[in-house]
Short mmCIF file of C-alpha atoms in Angstrom, two decimals:
data_model
loop_
_atom_site.label_atom_id
_atom_site.label_comp_id
_atom_site.label_asym_id
_atom_site.label_seq_id
_atom_site.Cartn_x
_atom_site.Cartn_y
_atom_site.Cartn_z
CA MET A 1 -17.45 -82.84 13.23
CA ALA A 2 -15.16 -81.96 10.35
CA LYS A 3 -12.50 -84.55 9.61
CA THR A 4 -9.32 -83.11 8.13
CA THR A 5 -5.64 -83.98 7.97
CA ARG A 6 -4.80 -80.40 7.12
CA ARG A 7 -3.33 -77.95 9.61
CA VAL A 8 -5.89 -75.45 10.84
CA GLY A 9 -4.99 -72.03 12.20
CA VAL A 10 -7.46 -70.53 14.68
CA VAL A 11 -7.27 -66.78 15.24
CA LEU A 12 -8.77 -65.53 18.52
CA PHE A 13 -9.76 -61.86 18.26
CA GLN A 14 -9.98 -59.52 21.25
CA LEU A 15 -9.86 -55.76 21.81
CA GLY A 16 -6.70 -55.94 23.90
CA GLY A 17 -5.59 -53.66 26.70
CA PRO A 18 -2.56 -51.72 27.93
CA ASP A 19 -0.19 -53.99 29.84
CA THR A 20 1.53 -51.09 31.63
CA LEU A 21 0.51 -47.59 32.72
CA ALA A 22 2.79 -46.16 30.02
CA ALA A 23 0.86 -48.13 27.39
CA ILE A 24 -2.50 -46.54 28.22
CA GLU A 25 -2.15 -43.49 25.97
CA PRO A 26 -0.90 -45.36 22.85
CA PHE A 27 -3.59 -48.00 23.42
CA LEU A 28 -6.27 -45.29 23.47
CA TYR A 29 -4.73 -43.63 20.44
CA ASN A 30 -5.00 -46.88 18.49
CA LEU A 31 -8.60 -47.26 19.65
CA PHE A 32 -9.66 -43.81 18.50
CA CYS A 33 -7.74 -44.14 15.23
CA ASP A 34 -9.97 -47.08 14.27
CA PRO A 35 -11.96 -46.12 11.13
CA ASP A 36 -14.78 -48.30 12.45
CA ILE A 37 -14.95 -46.07 15.53
CA ILE A 38 -14.29 -42.63 14.03
CA ASP A 39 -15.76 -42.09 10.57
CA PHE A 40 -16.74 -38.69 9.22
CA PRO A 41 -16.15 -36.54 6.12
CA PHE A 42 -12.41 -35.95 5.59
CA ALA A 43 -11.69 -38.44 8.40
CA ARG A 44 -8.37 -39.31 6.76
CA LEU A 45 -7.20 -35.82 7.66
CA GLY A 46 -8.89 -35.38 11.04
CA ARG A 47 -8.88 -38.84 12.59
CA LYS A 48 -5.31 -38.86 13.93
CA PRO A 49 -5.35 -35.36 15.50
CA LEU A 50 -8.71 -36.17 17.11
CA ALA A 51 -7.38 -39.51 18.39
CA LYS A 52 -4.34 -37.75 19.86
CA LEU A 53 -6.54 -35.22 21.65
CA ILE A 54 -8.85 -37.85 23.14
CA SER A 55 -6.13 -40.34 24.10
CA THR A 56 -3.99 -37.72 25.83
CA THR A 57 -6.94 -36.49 27.89
CA ARG A 58 -8.46 -39.87 28.64
CA ALA A 59 -5.17 -41.50 29.63
CA ARG A 60 -4.83 -39.28 32.67
CA LYS A 61 -8.41 -39.97 33.72
CA VAL A 62 -8.42 -43.76 33.41
CA GLN A 63 -4.95 -44.40 34.81
CA HIS A 64 -6.37 -45.07 38.28
CA HIS A 65 -8.56 -47.86 36.86
CA TYR A 66 -5.45 -49.76 35.79
CA ALA A 67 -3.50 -48.82 38.91
CA THR A 68 -6.10 -50.56 41.08
CA ILE A 69 -5.68 -53.86 39.18
CA GLY A 70 -1.91 -54.01 39.26
CA GLY A 71 -0.84 -51.38 36.73
CA GLY A 72 -2.05 -53.00 33.52
CA SER A 73 -4.72 -55.09 31.85
CA PRO A 74 -4.55 -58.89 32.25
CA ILE A 75 -6.59 -59.46 29.07
CA ARG A 76 -3.58 -60.58 27.02
CA ARG A 77 -2.59 -63.15 29.64
CA PHE A 78 -6.11 -64.55 29.87
CA THR A 79 -6.60 -64.61 26.08
CA GLU A 80 -3.30 -66.41 25.56
CA GLN A 81 -4.37 -68.93 28.22
CA GLN A 82 -7.60 -69.43 26.25
CA ALA A 83 -5.61 -69.92 23.05
CA ARG A 84 -3.35 -72.56 24.63
CA ALA A 85 -6.30 -74.35 26.21
CA LEU A 86 -8.24 -74.32 22.92
CA GLU A 87 -5.26 -75.67 21.01
CA SER A 88 -5.00 -78.51 23.49
CA GLU A 89 -8.75 -79.14 23.21
CA LEU A 90 -8.59 -79.33 19.41
CA THR A 91 -5.45 -81.48 19.21
CA GLY A 92 -7.05 -83.81 21.75
CA GLN A 93 -9.81 -84.33 19.19
CA ASP A 94 -7.29 -85.19 16.43
CA LEU A 95 -7.29 -81.80 14.76
CA ASP A 96 -3.87 -80.44 13.83
CA ALA A 97 -4.55 -76.94 15.14
CA ARG A 98 -2.48 -73.86 15.91
CA CYS A 99 -4.11 -71.00 17.86
CA PHE A 100 -3.08 -67.35 17.61
CA VAL A 101 -4.16 -64.19 19.46
CA ALA A 102 -5.02 -61.04 17.48
CA MET A 103 -5.66 -57.95 19.61
CA ARG A 104 -7.28 -54.97 17.96
CA TYR A 105 -5.62 -52.08 19.81
CA TRP A 106 -2.54 -53.46 21.57
CA HIS A 107 0.00 -56.25 21.30
CA PRO A 108 -0.15 -58.80 19.83
CA PHE A 109 -1.78 -56.88 16.96
CA THR A 110 -3.63 -58.56 14.10
CA ARG A 111 -0.59 -58.16 11.83
CA GLU A 112 1.52 -60.03 14.40
CA ALA A 113 -0.99 -62.88 14.52
CA ILE A 114 -1.03 -63.06 10.71
CA ALA A 115 2.77 -63.31 10.62
CA GLN A 116 2.69 -66.18 13.14
CA LEU A 117 -0.11 -67.86 11.20
CA GLN A 118 1.78 -67.69 7.92
CA ALA A 119 4.98 -68.98 9.53
CA SER A 120 3.03 -72.02 10.79
CA ASN A 121 2.08 -73.12 7.26
CA CYS A 122 -1.62 -73.56 8.02
CA ASP A 123 -3.84 -74.94 5.28
CA GLU A 124 -7.11 -73.51 6.62
CA VAL A 125 -8.04 -70.66 8.92
CA VAL A 126 -10.89 -70.22 11.42
CA LEU A 127 -11.60 -66.68 12.61
CA LEU A 128 -12.92 -66.72 16.18
CA PRO A 129 -13.93 -63.30 17.58
CA LEU A 130 -14.21 -63.63 21.38
CA TYR A 131 -17.30 -61.42 21.53
CA PRO A 132 -20.41 -63.49 22.38
CA GLN A 133 -22.73 -60.78 21.01
CA TYR A 134 -22.15 -59.03 17.70
CA SER A 135 -21.41 -55.32 17.41
CA SER A 136 -19.84 -53.36 14.59
CA THR A 137 -17.57 -51.81 17.23
CA THR A 138 -16.09 -55.16 18.29
CA THR A 139 -16.55 -58.14 15.96
CA GLY A 140 -17.04 -55.87 12.94
CA SER A 141 -13.89 -53.88 13.64
CA SER A 142 -11.76 -56.97 14.27
CA LEU A 143 -12.88 -58.66 11.05
CA ASN A 144 -12.39 -55.48 9.04
CA GLU A 145 -8.81 -55.24 10.29
CA TRP A 146 -8.25 -58.86 9.29
CA GLN A 147 -9.69 -58.17 5.84
CA ARG A 148 -7.37 -55.19 5.37
CA LEU A 149 -4.22 -57.09 6.35
CA PHE A 150 -4.62 -60.75 5.34
CA HIS A 151 -3.70 -61.62 1.76
CA GLY A 152 -3.37 -65.39 1.88
CA ASN A 153 -4.97 -67.92 -0.46
CA VAL A 154 -6.08 -70.48 2.14
CA PRO A 155 -9.74 -71.21 2.91
CA VAL A 156 -11.08 -68.97 5.68
CA HIS A 157 -14.00 -69.89 7.94
CA ASN A 158 -15.69 -67.46 10.30
CA VAL A 159 -17.34 -68.03 13.70
CA GLY A 160 -20.16 -65.55 14.24
CA HIS A 161 -21.80 -64.52 17.49
CA PHE A 162 -22.17 -67.39 19.92
CA TYR A 163 -24.26 -66.12 22.83
CA ARG A 164 -26.88 -68.81 22.12
CA HIS A 165 -24.41 -71.71 22.26
CA PRO A 166 -25.51 -74.13 25.02
CA MET A 167 -22.02 -74.86 26.34
CA TYR A 168 -21.17 -71.15 26.45
CA LEU A 169 -24.34 -70.52 28.45
CA ASP A 170 -23.49 -73.41 30.76
CA ALA A 171 -20.05 -71.89 31.37
CA VAL A 172 -21.58 -68.57 32.41
CA VAL A 173 -24.21 -70.31 34.58
CA GLU A 174 -21.40 -72.16 36.37
CA LYS A 175 -19.68 -68.85 37.23
CA VAL A 176 -22.95 -67.32 38.44
CA ASP A 177 -23.64 -70.35 40.62
CA GLU A 178 -20.17 -69.99 42.14
CA ALA A 179 -20.82 -66.33 42.97
CA LEU A 180 -24.30 -66.99 44.38
CA SER A 181 -22.93 -69.74 46.62
CA ARG A 182 -21.00 -67.07 48.54
CA PHE A 183 -24.23 -65.52 49.85
CA GLU A 184 -25.79 -66.70 53.09
CA ASN A 185 -29.13 -66.86 51.28
CA PRO A 186 -28.34 -67.21 47.54
CA ALA A 187 -31.98 -66.88 46.44
CA ARG A 188 -32.24 -63.47 48.09
CA ALA A 189 -29.43 -61.87 46.08
CA GLU A 190 -30.44 -59.63 43.19
CA ILE A 191 -28.63 -60.64 39.99
CA VAL A 192 -27.38 -57.63 38.04
CA PHE A 193 -26.21 -58.40 34.50
CA SER A 194 -23.75 -55.76 33.31
CA ALA A 195 -22.67 -55.24 29.70
CA HIS A 196 -20.36 -52.72 28.08
CA SER A 197 -22.44 -49.81 26.80
CA ILE A 198 -22.29 -48.33 23.29
CA PRO A 199 -23.79 -45.12 21.84
CA MET A 200 -27.49 -45.21 21.00
CA SER A 201 -26.65 -43.72 17.60
CA ILE A 202 -24.93 -47.00 16.70
CA ILE A 203 -27.97 -49.00 17.81
CA ALA A 204 -30.20 -46.67 15.76
CA LYS A 205 -28.17 -47.55 12.65
CA GLY A 206 -29.08 -51.21 13.03
CA ASP A 207 -26.37 -52.67 15.28
CA PRO A 208 -27.91 -55.79 16.96
CA TYR A 209 -25.79 -55.59 20.13
CA GLN A 210 -28.56 -54.50 22.52
CA ARG A 211 -30.93 -57.18 21.24
CA HIS A 212 -28.21 -59.83 21.59
CA ILE A 213 -27.45 -58.73 25.16
CA GLU A 214 -31.10 -58.82 26.19
CA GLU A 215 -31.54 -62.27 24.66
CA THR A 216 -28.41 -63.49 26.45
CA VAL A 217 -29.94 -62.46 29.79
CA ARG A 218 -33.20 -64.27 28.99
CA LEU A 219 -31.33 -67.43 27.99
CA LEU A 220 -29.14 -67.37 31.09
CA MET A 221 -32.06 -66.88 33.47
CA GLY A 222 -33.89 -69.77 31.82
CA ARG A 223 -30.87 -72.05 31.80
CA GLY A 224 -29.78 -71.17 35.34
CA GLY A 225 -33.25 -71.67 36.79
CA TRP A 226 -32.58 -69.10 39.50
CA PRO A 227 -35.58 -67.77 41.46
CA ASN A 228 -33.73 -64.48 42.03
CA ARG A 229 -34.88 -61.10 40.85
CA HIS A 230 -32.64 -59.75 38.11
CA ARG A 231 -32.03 -56.67 36.01
CA LEU A 232 -29.73 -55.52 33.20
CA CYS A 233 -27.45 -52.49 33.18
CA TYR A 234 -24.56 -51.08 31.13
CA GLN A 235 -21.14 -49.72 32.04
CA SER A 236 -18.08 -47.88 30.70
CA LYS A 237 -19.91 -44.94 29.11
CA VAL A 238 -17.82 -41.94 28.09
CA GLY A 239 -18.95 -38.47 27.01
CA ALA A 240 -22.22 -36.61 27.32
CA SER A 241 -24.21 -38.20 24.50
CA LYS A 242 -26.83 -40.91 24.96
CA TRP A 243 -25.57 -44.47 25.45
CA LEU A 244 -27.36 -47.67 26.43
CA GLN A 245 -28.88 -47.30 29.89
CA PRO A 246 -29.30 -47.72 32.83
CA SER A 247 -25.73 -47.42 34.02
CA LEU A 248 -24.20 -49.67 36.66
CA HIS A 249 -23.91 -46.62 38.94
CA ARG A 250 -27.61 -45.76 38.52
CA THR A 251 -28.56 -49.39 39.08
CA LEU A 252 -26.62 -49.62 42.34
CA ARG A 253 -28.32 -46.45 43.58
CA ASP A 254 -31.73 -47.84 42.62
CA LEU A 255 -31.01 -51.10 44.44
CA ALA A 256 -29.96 -49.22 47.56
CA ASP A 257 -33.13 -47.10 47.41
CA GLU A 258 -35.16 -50.31 47.18
CA LYS A 259 -33.40 -51.63 50.31
CA VAL A 260 -31.72 -54.47 48.42
CA ARG A 261 -28.74 -55.58 50.49
CA ASP A 262 -27.41 -58.59 48.55
CA VAL A 263 -26.18 -57.95 44.99
CA CYS A 264 -24.49 -60.32 42.53
CA VAL A 265 -23.09 -58.62 39.41
CA VAL A 266 -22.62 -60.78 36.31
CA PRO A 267 -20.42 -59.38 33.49
CA VAL A 268 -22.46 -60.63 30.57
CA ALA A 269 -20.58 -59.32 27.51
CA PHE A 270 -17.03 -60.31 28.49
CA VAL A 271 -15.26 -63.68 28.28
CA SER A 272 -12.22 -62.75 30.36
CA ASP A 273 -11.43 -60.55 33.33
CA HIS A 274 -9.95 -57.14 32.54
CA VAL A 275 -10.25 -53.53 33.65
CA GLU A 276 -14.03 -53.35 33.15
CA THR A 277 -14.62 -56.33 35.44
CA LEU A 278 -11.77 -56.14 37.93
CA GLY A 279 -11.58 -52.34 38.09
CA GLU A 280 -15.03 -50.93 37.32
CA ILE A 281 -17.15 -53.67 38.90
CA ASP A 282 -15.13 -55.53 41.51
CA HIS A 283 -13.28 -52.47 42.82
CA GLU A 284 -15.26 -49.30 42.09
CA GLY A 285 -18.67 -50.96 42.02
CA ARG A 286 -17.97 -52.82 45.23
CA GLU A 287 -16.86 -49.62 46.99
CA GLU A 288 -19.87 -47.68 45.71
CA ALA A 289 -22.21 -50.46 46.88
CA ARG A 290 -20.63 -50.35 50.33
CA ARG A 291 -21.16 -46.58 50.56
CA LEU A 292 -24.79 -47.02 49.52
CA GLY A 293 -25.48 -49.55 52.27
CA ILE A 294 -25.41 -52.74 50.18
CA THR A 295 -23.95 -55.18 52.67
CA HIS A 296 -23.03 -58.15 50.45
CA PHE A 297 -21.63 -57.55 46.96
CA GLU A 298 -20.25 -60.28 44.71
CA MET A 299 -19.13 -60.42 41.08
CA SER A 300 -19.07 -63.61 39.04
CA SER A 301 -15.57 -64.17 37.68
CA GLY A 302 -14.69 -64.11 34.00
CA LEU A 303 -14.85 -67.26 31.93
CA ASN A 304 -11.11 -67.08 31.27
CA ASP A 305 -9.96 -70.69 30.69
CA SER A 306 -13.08 -72.35 32.11
CA PRO A 307 -13.18 -75.94 30.77
CA LYS A 308 -16.81 -75.52 29.73
CA PHE A 309 -15.99 -72.32 27.83
CA ILE A 310 -12.98 -73.87 26.12
CA SER A 311 -15.17 -76.83 25.14
CA ALA A 312 -17.68 -74.37 23.65
CA LEU A 313 -14.94 -72.70 21.62
CA GLY A 314 -13.80 -76.09 20.37
CA GLN A 315 -17.31 -76.94 19.22
CA LEU A 316 -17.55 -73.57 17.47
CA VAL A 317 -14.33 -74.26 15.56
CA PHE A 318 -15.54 -77.67 14.39
CA GLN A 319 -18.92 -76.20 13.39
CA ALA A 320 -17.16 -73.53 11.33
CA LEU A 321 -15.06 -76.16 9.57
CA ASP A 322 -18.20 -78.17 8.79
CA GLN A 323 -19.69 -75.19 6.99
CA SER A 324 -18.71 -74.00 3.55
CA VAL A 325 -15.92 -71.44 3.35
CA HIS A 326 -17.28 -68.11 4.47
CA SER A 327 -16.35 -65.26 2.17
CA TYR A 328 -17.26 -62.04 3.91
CA SER A 329 -17.14 -58.40 3.01
CA PRO A 330 -15.85 -55.74 5.40
CA ILE A 331 -18.46 -54.89 8.02
CA HIS A 332 -18.48 -51.13 8.14
CA ASN A 333 -19.16 -49.10 11.26
CA THR A 334 -22.91 -48.57 11.62
CA GLY A 335 -22.28 -45.61 13.89
CA GLY A 336 -21.04 -43.41 11.06
CA GLN A 337 -20.63 -39.71 11.57
CA ALA A 338 -22.69 -39.76 14.77
CA ALA A 339 -19.71 -41.25 16.60
CA VAL A 340 -17.68 -38.04 16.25
CA PRO A 341 -19.47 -35.69 18.69
CA GLU A 342 -19.66 -38.53 21.21
CA LEU A 343 -15.90 -39.02 21.08
CA LEU A 344 -15.25 -35.28 21.20
CA ALA A 345 -17.34 -35.16 24.34
CA ALA A 346 -15.35 -38.07 25.72
CA ALA A 347 -12.19 -36.00 25.54
CA GLY A 348 -13.58 -33.75 28.23
CA ASP A 349 -15.37 -36.40 30.27
#
């Protein structure tokens, strides 16, 4: 472990989410204004009008998702809990650490985190994207925003993808075991790993996200030692273009057709509960499973402030400090112009 008497600032990156129903449209506008999401010739002129069109239309259609989970996303609350727990973990190991939350599309924004960081007089910085698997649409976008806004002279270290980290895997296994224990016959339940989907055009440009997700599933099945059948699906697709498949909806229909009656869904790309887990899986997915005749449906809860997960984050911070200062270049969107028709289609989804 790195030994330092200097004060270390740790910045936890997340996408963020609207905390009220009124915040949904501006949140979506910020999302679709991201140059790492929408990039095409003359995008400087067309990006904002396109983002306004999509966000206005989508806000009305996704409002019910947030209404079912209390009227807003809990992702800020959970991420701030993770930041406080990580700070306690690091200070308990004699590291003078301050942890800050930087959301990409809603408060607290990256610029707010930078202001807090600079006010804390940190001597070193560790960037910690809370995305276990790398994608240009998540980690890449968050680091690009940091690169655009941060102008300090302190050493900066970067934590990369961490889906292979043993303690992270143990934290997920623990949550899966908890969910399986709620079945009368745990070994009979089919385990369905669900990850957020992204357009195939982004994968075709070299984004490693799909490969990372598939490897995560293999590692979890090996580490968990479960005898259960399992499969992988994707969720949260928008628009008519081709995204990673099969969808969660298609998978539930397939399971029902195969007469599977016990289903355990594991959100495999998320580290905290939010609208995709609480709304799409635990509410809509559960109701759809019931209609299809699946009699026992469970979802493993998010890692949130799981002690094992916080321990994993602490180890990642110390590993980053042990490495030489990481000087990175902006990681541009690998989706490129292909993202535009997909997002146009999303406006009418």
